Amino acid sequence: MTTASVNIEELRALIAGALEIEPEEVTDEAHFTDELEIDSLLMLEISTRVENAFGVPENTVVISGAKTLAELHAFITSKLLGQTSAQPVIRPRPLSDPAARLFLFHHAGGSHLLYRGWAEHFPKDWELCLLEAPGRGQLQSLPLIDDCDRLVDYFHTAIAPLLDRPFGFFGHSMGALIAYQLTRRLHHEGDPLPKWLGVSAYGAPRGADGADGLPHLMSDEELRGWLRNVGGSTPQLLDDDAVWHQFAPVFRADFKLLDTWARPRDHEPLPVPLSVFGGRRDKLIDEERLLAWRAFTTHFRGLERYEGDHFYLMNHRRPLATAITAAMHSAAA
């Protein structure tokens, strides 16, 4: 089994099976040695099951020192990530004691390189954390994730140790959906919340109506034409067959994630300040869709639009950084 499939629910079910109890009895913060009364033999049995299920070294559970399910999940994921010698969080300017962290989520078919060069435009005591989804960049050896909840699981585990100080989320296009869903996850589980959430070039969640089509089901030629129309992809990627066939699976997986995501029935407004950004000539998202985000937060901070298309941000790093910094400072005041 791979890192991408190591989600906390599978681990919960595995432990419940070893203890012959219901999965819901294994809560995220349940202490193995106390509340669940696991002795050394049971711990060894759980460790063996974990090893067989996830392909981690012998006695992983025993040596982890984990006291809760959440800690064990994080430890197992870190072991598997260590085997890939790559991490999903790239920090261009690592700091030992940052005043704040800003997590940046990339678009469909993209990578952390969308935010290359951004760090220099932010306060020197801020640490920027660029998120990388599996199957691209240094994580090419990991399987792609084509389900929103699973990618949120993956990123949640990756950033959990970094939420020890004020932080914010900014996501572009698909990254906006992931940032929003991850904020909902943190809120639901009682974890620290971002001081501010920024969503870019992505319309507020709405019922599935098929208006935007289903790119992941398009033929190669249809998908390439659609991407040309949207903008943001280099001619080499779309015109060179060899290059396209290398990247097509990434696009299809990411678009499947977007096309199959279902708006939650319970979309109570988040208690997090939320700002919206977009390009004035974006062919995918109009102003009405962007402004609809007002219904998803108790603190709507407005919409800022810049000259450009769906990938307007490539030409507006400095003003965007200024706007994000101001929004974070205002939210923290």
mmCIF file of C-alpha atoms in Angstrom:
data_model
loop_
_atom_site.group_PDB
_atom_site.id
_atom_site.type_symbol
_atom_site.label_atom_id
_atom_site.label_comp_id
_atom_site.label_asym_id
_atom_site.label_seq_id
_atom_site.Cartn_x
_atom_site.Cartn_y
_atom_site.Cartn_z
ATOM 1 C CA MET A 1 0.000 0.000 0.000
ATOM 2 C CA THR A 2 1.230 3.486 -0.757
ATOM 3 C CA THR A 3 1.451 6.726 1.128
ATOM 4 C CA ALA A 4 -1.419 8.204 -0.869
ATOM 5 C CA SER A 5 -3.775 5.517 0.455
ATOM 6 C CA VAL A 6 -2.709 5.764 4.088
ATOM 7 C CA ASN A 7 -5.641 7.688 5.440
ATOM 8 C CA ILE A 8 -6.626 7.819 9.060
ATOM 9 C CA GLU A 9 -9.897 5.954 8.534
ATOM 10 C CA GLU A 10 -8.099 2.855 7.222
ATOM 11 C CA LEU A 11 -5.767 2.942 10.203
ATOM 12 C CA ARG A 12 -8.739 3.348 12.561
ATOM 13 C CA ALA A 13 -10.449 0.287 11.044
ATOM 14 C CA LEU A 14 -7.248 -1.760 11.265
ATOM 15 C CA ILE A 15 -6.807 -1.041 14.978
ATOM 16 C CA ALA A 16 -10.491 -1.668 15.669
ATOM 17 C CA GLY A 17 -10.202 -5.038 13.927
ATOM 18 C CA ALA A 18 -7.259 -6.053 16.084
ATOM 19 C CA LEU A 19 -9.160 -5.060 19.244
ATOM 20 C CA GLU A 20 -12.471 -6.502 18.027
ATOM 21 C CA ILE A 21 -14.307 -3.229 18.641
ATOM 22 C CA GLU A 22 -16.212 -0.759 16.457
ATOM 23 C CA PRO A 23 -14.084 1.760 14.493
ATOM 24 C CA GLU A 24 -15.863 4.735 16.082
ATOM 25 C CA GLU A 25 -14.506 3.649 19.449
ATOM 26 C CA VAL A 26 -10.993 4.421 18.201
ATOM 27 C CA THR A 27 -11.111 8.225 18.292
ATOM 28 C CA ASP A 28 -8.286 10.370 16.925
ATOM 29 C CA GLU A 29 -7.075 11.284 20.414
ATOM 30 C CA ALA A 30 -7.746 7.936 22.131
ATOM 31 C CA HIS A 31 -4.700 6.926 24.180
ATOM 32 C CA PHE A 32 -3.681 3.391 23.237
ATOM 33 C CA THR A 33 -2.353 2.343 26.621
ATOM 34 C CA ASP A 34 -5.098 3.995 28.690
ATOM 35 C CA GLU A 35 -8.551 4.360 27.186
ATOM 36 C CA LEU A 36 -8.228 1.330 24.906
ATOM 37 C CA GLU A 37 -6.317 -0.786 27.451
ATOM 38 C CA ILE A 38 -3.826 -2.164 24.936
ATOM 39 C CA ASP A 39 -1.178 -4.384 26.507
ATOM 40 C CA SER A 40 2.175 -5.296 24.941
ATOM 41 C CA LEU A 41 0.825 -8.336 23.096
ATOM 42 C CA LEU A 42 -2.013 -6.389 21.532
ATOM 43 C CA MET A 43 0.397 -3.604 20.607
ATOM 44 C CA LEU A 44 2.603 -6.168 18.871
ATOM 45 C CA GLU A 45 -0.431 -7.502 16.989
ATOM 46 C CA ILE A 46 -1.384 -3.994 15.871
ATOM 47 C CA SER A 47 2.197 -3.309 14.814
ATOM 48 C CA THR A 48 2.245 -6.490 12.723
ATOM 49 C CA ARG A 49 -1.013 -5.540 11.013
ATOM 50 C CA VAL A 50 0.293 -2.056 10.279
ATOM 51 C CA GLU A 51 3.501 -3.462 8.824
ATOM 52 C CA ASN A 52 1.584 -5.835 6.535
ATOM 53 C CA ALA A 53 -0.933 -3.194 5.466
ATOM 54 C CA PHE A 54 1.377 -0.276 4.818
ATOM 55 C CA GLY A 55 4.758 -1.851 4.146
ATOM 56 C CA VAL A 56 6.578 -0.069 6.977
ATOM 57 C CA PRO A 57 9.558 -1.472 8.930
ATOM 58 C CA GLU A 58 9.155 -4.103 11.648
ATOM 59 C CA ASN A 59 7.806 -2.900 15.019
ATOM 60 C CA THR A 60 6.876 0.485 13.575
ATOM 61 C CA VAL A 61 4.028 1.013 16.045
ATOM 62 C CA VAL A 62 6.086 -0.091 19.014
ATOM 63 C CA ILE A 63 9.047 2.162 18.245
ATOM 64 C CA SER A 64 6.918 5.149 17.208
ATOM 65 C CA GLY A 65 6.089 6.112 20.782
ATOM 66 C CA ALA A 66 2.695 7.257 19.476
ATOM 67 C CA LYS A 67 0.042 7.564 22.162
ATOM 68 C CA THR A 68 -2.907 8.437 19.935
ATOM 69 C CA LEU A 69 -4.295 7.435 16.566
ATOM 70 C CA ALA A 70 -3.484 10.878 15.142
ATOM 71 C CA GLU A 71 0.146 10.607 16.264
ATOM 72 C CA LEU A 72 0.457 7.085 14.835
ATOM 73 C CA HIS A 73 -1.028 8.176 11.516
ATOM 74 C CA ALA A 74 1.431 11.050 11.256
ATOM 75 C CA PHE A 75 4.350 8.776 12.147
ATOM 76 C CA ILE A 76 3.465 6.092 9.573
ATOM 77 C CA THR A 77 3.018 8.698 6.853
ATOM 78 C CA SER A 78 6.357 10.287 7.726
ATOM 79 C CA LYS A 79 8.055 6.881 7.498
ATOM 80 C CA LEU A 80 6.651 6.304 4.032
ATOM 81 C CA LEU A 81 7.484 9.835 2.905
ATOM 82 C CA GLY A 82 10.996 9.293 4.217
ATOM 83 C CA GLN A 83 11.325 6.327 1.895
ATOM 84 C CA THR A 84 10.642 8.614 -1.071
ATOM 85 C CA SER A 85 13.307 11.112 0.122
ATOM 86 C CA ALA A 86 10.831 13.869 -0.733
ATOM 87 C CA GLN A 87 8.267 15.873 1.183
ATOM 88 C CA PRO A 88 4.916 17.398 0.203
ATOM 89 C CA VAL A 89 5.790 20.680 1.950
ATOM 90 C CA ILE A 90 8.496 22.769 0.285
ATOM 91 C CA ARG A 91 9.863 25.676 2.332
ATOM 92 C CA PRO A 92 11.947 27.982 0.108
ATOM 93 C CA ARG A 93 13.118 29.991 3.122
ATOM 94 C CA PRO A 94 13.063 27.730 6.206
ATOM 95 C CA LEU A 95 12.959 29.556 9.538
ATOM 96 C CA SER A 96 13.549 28.120 13.000
ATOM 97 C CA ASP A 97 11.016 30.409 14.646
ATOM 98 C CA PRO A 98 8.746 32.084 12.061
ATOM 99 C CA ALA A 99 6.225 34.697 13.154
ATOM 100 C CA ALA A 100 3.677 33.170 10.776
ATOM 101 C CA ARG A 101 3.326 30.529 8.088
ATOM 102 C CA LEU A 102 1.521 30.834 4.771
ATOM 103 C CA PHE A 103 0.500 27.575 3.060
ATOM 104 C CA LEU A 104 0.112 27.791 -0.736
ATOM 105 C CA PHE A 105 -1.917 25.227 -2.717
ATOM 106 C CA HIS A 106 -1.393 24.783 -6.465
ATOM 107 C CA HIS A 107 -3.822 24.390 -9.381
ATOM 108 C CA ALA A 108 -4.940 21.290 -11.302
ATOM 109 C CA GLY A 109 -2.153 19.853 -13.416
ATOM 110 C CA GLY A 110 0.350 22.042 -11.589
ATOM 111 C CA SER A 111 2.900 21.839 -8.817
ATOM 112 C CA HIS A 112 4.505 23.985 -6.128
ATOM 113 C CA LEU A 113 6.426 25.736 -8.913
ATOM 114 C CA LEU A 114 3.376 27.959 -9.397
ATOM 115 C CA TYR A 115 4.679 29.861 -6.356
ATOM 116 C CA ARG A 116 8.347 29.902 -7.264
ATOM 117 C CA GLY A 117 9.855 33.260 -6.302
ATOM 118 C CA TRP A 118 6.989 34.308 -4.037
ATOM 119 C CA ALA A 119 8.917 34.126 -0.762
ATOM 120 C CA GLU A 120 10.976 37.239 -1.507
ATOM 121 C CA HIS A 121 7.832 39.383 -1.572
ATOM 122 C CA PHE A 122 6.645 38.488 1.937
ATOM 123 C CA PRO A 123 7.821 39.589 5.402
ATOM 124 C CA LYS A 124 11.236 38.169 6.291
ATOM 125 C CA ASP A 125 9.907 36.524 9.442
ATOM 126 C CA TRP A 126 7.204 34.615 7.559
ATOM 127 C CA GLU A 127 7.763 31.058 6.374
ATOM 128 C CA LEU A 128 6.094 30.143 3.094
ATOM 129 C CA CYS A 129 5.076 26.486 2.750
ATOM 130 C CA LEU A 130 4.395 25.323 -0.809
ATOM 131 C CA LEU A 131 2.235 22.203 -0.958
ATOM 132 C CA GLU A 132 2.993 19.520 -3.563
ATOM 133 C CA ALA A 133 0.387 16.896 -4.471
ATOM 134 C CA PRO A 134 1.659 13.352 -5.176
ATOM 135 C CA GLY A 135 2.580 12.294 -8.691
ATOM 136 C CA ARG A 136 4.534 15.393 -9.723
ATOM 137 C CA GLY A 137 7.859 17.074 -9.031
ATOM 138 C CA GLN A 138 9.887 15.250 -6.417
ATOM 139 C CA LEU A 139 6.821 13.147 -5.595
ATOM 140 C CA GLN A 140 6.514 11.572 -9.049
ATOM 141 C CA SER A 141 7.067 8.120 -7.594
ATOM 142 C CA LEU A 142 3.853 8.420 -5.558
ATOM 143 C CA PRO A 143 0.475 7.571 -7.099
ATOM 144 C CA LEU A 144 -1.765 10.441 -8.107
ATOM 145 C CA ILE A 145 -4.730 11.233 -5.860
ATOM 146 C CA ASP A 146 -7.982 11.822 -7.734
ATOM 147 C CA ASP A 147 -10.288 12.268 -4.739
ATOM 148 C CA CYS A 148 -10.685 15.521 -2.816
ATOM 149 C CA ASP A 149 -11.097 13.988 0.648
ATOM 150 C CA ARG A 150 -8.025 11.795 0.196
ATOM 151 C CA LEU A 151 -5.874 14.737 -0.898
ATOM 152 C CA VAL A 152 -7.128 16.730 2.083
ATOM 153 C CA ASP A 153 -6.144 13.760 4.297
ATOM 154 C CA TYR A 154 -2.695 13.763 2.741
ATOM 155 C CA PHE A 155 -2.096 17.486 3.222
ATOM 156 C CA HIS A 156 -3.659 17.501 6.695
ATOM 157 C CA THR A 157 -1.095 14.954 7.877
ATOM 158 C CA ALA A 158 1.746 16.797 6.153
ATOM 159 C CA ILE A 159 1.082 20.197 7.728
ATOM 160 C CA ALA A 160 -0.112 19.080 11.185
ATOM 161 C CA PRO A 161 3.318 19.617 12.835
ATOM 162 C CA LEU A 162 3.507 23.127 11.337
ATOM 163 C CA LEU A 163 0.305 24.559 12.823
ATOM 164 C CA ASP A 164 2.018 25.686 16.023
ATOM 165 C CA ARG A 165 1.891 29.402 15.197
ATOM 166 C CA PRO A 166 -0.371 31.812 13.274
ATOM 167 C CA PHE A 167 -0.917 30.596 9.715
ATOM 168 C CA GLY A 168 -2.931 31.294 6.598
ATOM 169 C CA PHE A 169 -4.064 29.379 3.501
ATOM 170 C CA PHE A 170 -4.017 30.573 -0.116
ATOM 171 C CA GLY A 171 -5.122 28.327 -2.954
ATOM 172 C CA HIS A 172 -5.377 28.902 -6.693
ATOM 173 C CA SER A 173 -8.075 27.133 -8.754
ATOM 174 C CA MET A 174 -8.073 23.488 -7.545
ATOM 175 C CA GLY A 175 -5.852 24.681 -4.700
ATOM 176 C CA ALA A 176 -8.667 26.981 -3.553
ATOM 177 C CA LEU A 177 -11.005 24.010 -3.158
ATOM 178 C CA ILE A 178 -8.358 22.049 -1.239
ATOM 179 C CA ALA A 179 -7.609 25.025 1.024
ATOM 180 C CA TYR A 180 -11.331 25.471 1.732
ATOM 181 C CA GLN A 181 -11.933 21.779 2.415
ATOM 182 C CA LEU A 182 -8.853 21.548 4.614
ATOM 183 C CA THR A 183 -10.092 24.531 6.621
ATOM 184 C CA ARG A 184 -13.435 22.754 7.047
ATOM 185 C CA ARG A 185 -11.588 19.631 8.186
ATOM 186 C CA LEU A 186 -9.592 21.567 10.794
ATOM 187 C CA HIS A 187 -12.786 23.253 12.020
ATOM 188 C CA HIS A 188 -14.675 19.961 12.249
ATOM 189 C CA GLU A 189 -11.887 18.252 14.187
ATOM 190 C CA GLY A 190 -11.214 21.162 16.539
ATOM 191 C CA ASP A 191 -7.694 21.761 15.237
ATOM 192 C CA PRO A 192 -6.090 25.214 14.969
ATOM 193 C CA LEU A 193 -7.711 27.276 12.220
ATOM 194 C CA PRO A 194 -6.002 29.542 9.702
ATOM 195 C CA LYS A 195 -6.123 33.202 10.641
ATOM 196 C CA TRP A 196 -7.109 33.890 7.036
ATOM 197 C CA LEU A 197 -8.177 31.958 3.929
ATOM 198 C CA GLY A 198 -7.575 33.194 0.383
ATOM 199 C CA VAL A 199 -9.267 31.579 -2.616
ATOM 200 C CA SER A 200 -8.203 32.404 -6.159
ATOM 201 C CA ALA A 201 -9.842 31.702 -9.541
ATOM 202 C CA TYR A 202 -12.328 29.214 -8.127
ATOM 203 C CA GLY A 203 -16.058 29.725 -7.746
ATOM 204 C CA ALA A 204 -17.845 29.088 -4.473
ATOM 205 C CA PRO A 205 -19.164 25.509 -4.111
ATOM 206 C CA ARG A 206 -22.500 24.902 -5.776
ATOM 207 C CA GLY A 207 -24.677 21.993 -6.828
ATOM 208 C CA ALA A 208 -23.441 19.896 -9.717
ATOM 209 C CA ASP A 209 -24.996 21.258 -12.886
ATOM 210 C CA GLY A 210 -22.506 20.181 -15.554
ATOM 211 C CA ALA A 211 -22.191 23.732 -16.842
ATOM 212 C CA ASP A 212 -18.423 23.575 -16.919
ATOM 213 C CA GLY A 213 -18.296 20.115 -18.502
ATOM 214 C CA LEU A 214 -16.224 17.221 -17.213
ATOM 215 C CA PRO A 215 -12.645 17.720 -18.431
ATOM 216 C CA HIS A 216 -11.408 14.408 -17.019
ATOM 217 C CA LEU A 217 -13.759 12.559 -19.421
ATOM 218 C CA MET A 218 -12.732 14.532 -22.524
ATOM 219 C CA SER A 219 -10.707 12.944 -25.295
ATOM 220 C CA ASP A 220 -7.053 13.957 -25.518
ATOM 221 C CA GLU A 221 -7.734 16.428 -28.320
ATOM 222 C CA GLU A 222 -10.743 17.914 -26.524
ATOM 223 C CA LEU A 223 -8.792 18.285 -23.301
ATOM 224 C CA ARG A 224 -5.811 19.872 -25.028
ATOM 225 C CA GLY A 225 -8.120 22.312 -26.806
ATOM 226 C CA TRP A 226 -9.902 23.130 -23.558
ATOM 227 C CA LEU A 227 -6.583 23.840 -21.828
ATOM 228 C CA ARG A 228 -5.470 26.083 -24.695
ATOM 229 C CA ASN A 229 -8.681 28.063 -24.318
ATOM 230 C CA VAL A 230 -8.265 28.439 -20.552
ATOM 231 C CA GLY A 231 -4.633 29.539 -20.830
ATOM 232 C CA GLY A 232 -1.717 28.974 -18.487
ATOM 233 C CA SER A 233 -0.257 25.847 -20.170
ATOM 234 C CA THR A 234 2.840 26.153 -22.339
ATOM 235 C CA PRO A 235 2.557 25.367 -26.087
ATOM 236 C CA GLN A 236 5.279 22.721 -25.677
ATOM 237 C CA LEU A 237 3.143 20.807 -23.186
ATOM 238 C CA LEU A 238 0.023 20.890 -25.360
ATOM 239 C CA ASP A 239 1.614 20.570 -28.827
ATOM 240 C CA ASP A 240 4.335 17.981 -28.206
ATOM 241 C CA ASP A 241 2.754 14.512 -28.065
ATOM 242 C CA ALA A 242 5.560 13.012 -25.986
ATOM 243 C CA VAL A 243 5.375 15.781 -23.400
ATOM 244 C CA TRP A 244 1.583 15.710 -23.336
ATOM 245 C CA HIS A 245 1.397 11.965 -22.697
ATOM 246 C CA GLN A 246 3.738 12.431 -19.747
ATOM 247 C CA PHE A 247 1.537 15.077 -18.139
ATOM 248 C CA ALA A 248 -1.949 14.014 -19.262
ATOM 249 C CA PRO A 249 -2.467 11.586 -16.332
ATOM 250 C CA VAL A 250 -1.794 14.432 -13.879
ATOM 251 C CA PHE A 251 -4.379 16.659 -15.536
ATOM 252 C CA ARG A 252 -6.941 13.871 -15.671
ATOM 253 C CA ALA A 253 -6.485 12.894 -12.031
ATOM 254 C CA ASP A 254 -6.777 16.496 -10.852
ATOM 255 C CA PHE A 255 -9.806 17.213 -13.029
ATOM 256 C CA LYS A 256 -11.456 14.014 -11.807
ATOM 257 C CA LEU A 257 -10.925 15.307 -8.260
ATOM 258 C CA LEU A 258 -12.709 18.533 -9.213
ATOM 259 C CA ASP A 259 -15.422 16.942 -11.365
ATOM 260 C CA THR A 260 -16.420 14.319 -8.785
ATOM 261 C CA TRP A 261 -16.282 16.484 -5.653
ATOM 262 C CA ALA A 262 -19.737 16.918 -4.164
ATOM 263 C CA ARG A 263 -20.661 20.095 -2.321
ATOM 264 C CA PRO A 264 -21.241 19.254 1.358
ATOM 265 C CA ARG A 265 -24.832 19.387 2.525
ATOM 266 C CA ASP A 266 -23.716 21.134 5.680
ATOM 267 C CA HIS A 267 -21.869 24.235 4.516
ATOM 268 C CA GLU A 268 -22.114 26.312 7.668
ATOM 269 C CA PRO A 269 -20.092 29.517 7.156
ATOM 270 C CA LEU A 270 -16.542 29.151 8.388
ATOM 271 C CA PRO A 271 -15.444 31.396 11.296
ATOM 272 C CA VAL A 272 -12.386 32.390 9.264
ATOM 273 C CA PRO A 273 -11.800 35.665 7.373
ATOM 274 C CA LEU A 274 -11.953 34.883 3.651
ATOM 275 C CA SER A 275 -10.706 36.927 0.689
ATOM 276 C CA VAL A 276 -11.307 36.176 -2.986
ATOM 277 C CA PHE A 277 -9.032 36.880 -5.968
ATOM 278 C CA GLY A 278 -9.502 36.504 -9.702
ATOM 279 C CA GLY A 279 -8.555 37.578 -13.211
ATOM 280 C CA ARG A 280 -10.793 40.021 -15.072
ATOM 281 C CA ARG A 281 -10.595 37.936 -18.271
ATOM 282 C CA ASP A 282 -10.986 34.503 -16.655
ATOM 283 C CA LYS A 283 -13.053 32.357 -19.062
ATOM 284 C CA LEU A 284 -13.879 29.791 -16.360
ATOM 285 C CA ILE A 285 -15.014 31.849 -13.378
ATOM 286 C CA ASP A 286 -17.068 35.027 -13.522
ATOM 287 C CA GLU A 287 -17.483 37.700 -10.856
ATOM 288 C CA GLU A 288 -20.803 36.298 -9.636
ATOM 289 C CA ARG A 289 -19.243 32.912 -8.864
ATOM 290 C CA LEU A 290 -16.384 34.574 -7.022
ATOM 291 C CA LEU A 291 -18.657 36.791 -4.940
ATOM 292 C CA ALA A 292 -20.751 33.748 -3.992
ATOM 293 C CA TRP A 293 -18.001 32.917 -1.476
ATOM 294 C CA ARG A 294 -19.690 35.455 0.836
ATOM 295 C CA ALA A 295 -22.080 32.727 1.959
ATOM 296 C CA PHE A 296 -19.238 30.455 3.103
ATOM 297 C CA THR A 297 -17.613 32.667 5.733
ATOM 298 C CA THR A 298 -18.667 34.804 8.666
ATOM 299 C CA HIS A 299 -15.963 37.338 7.753
ATOM 300 C CA PHE A 300 -15.975 38.085 4.014
ATOM 301 C CA ARG A 301 -13.037 40.371 3.174
ATOM 302 C CA GLY A 302 -14.008 41.154 -0.384
ATOM 303 C CA LEU A 303 -12.985 40.368 -3.959
ATOM 304 C CA GLU A 304 -9.845 41.673 -5.670
ATOM 305 C CA ARG A 305 -9.561 41.298 -9.434
ATOM 306 C CA TYR A 306 -6.430 41.708 -11.510
ATOM 307 C CA GLU A 307 -5.790 42.105 -15.211
ATOM 308 C CA GLY A 308 -5.388 38.678 -16.792
ATOM 309 C CA ASP A 309 -7.053 35.315 -17.384
ATOM 310 C CA HIS A 310 -7.368 32.218 -15.204
ATOM 311 C CA PHE A 311 -3.635 32.418 -14.474
ATOM 312 C CA TYR A 312 -3.533 36.153 -13.810
ATOM 313 C CA LEU A 313 -1.377 35.598 -10.708
ATOM 314 C CA MET A 314 1.704 34.779 -12.779
ATOM 315 C CA ASN A 315 1.999 38.470 -13.657
ATOM 316 C CA HIS A 316 0.999 39.937 -10.300
ATOM 317 C CA ARG A 317 3.242 38.386 -7.651
ATOM 318 C CA ARG A 318 4.177 41.581 -5.855
ATOM 319 C CA PRO A 319 0.683 43.134 -5.589
ATOM 320 C CA LEU A 320 -0.783 39.784 -4.582
ATOM 321 C CA ALA A 321 1.854 39.354 -1.879
ATOM 322 C CA THR A 322 1.077 42.843 -0.618
ATOM 323 C CA ALA A 323 -2.653 42.094 -0.561
ATOM 324 C CA ILE A 324 -2.177 38.744 1.184
ATOM 325 C CA THR A 325 0.163 40.228 3.785
ATOM 326 C CA ALA A 326 -2.306 43.028 4.531
ATOM 327 C CA ALA A 327 -5.189 40.556 4.787
ATOM 328 C CA MET A 328 -3.256 38.334 7.199
ATOM 329 C CA HIS A 329 -2.265 41.295 9.373
ATOM 330 C CA SER A 330 -5.835 42.615 9.396
ATOM 331 C CA ALA A 331 -7.278 39.209 10.295
ATOM 332 C CA ALA A 332 -4.817 38.806 13.157
ATOM 333 C CA ALA A 333 -5.511 42.273 14.574
#
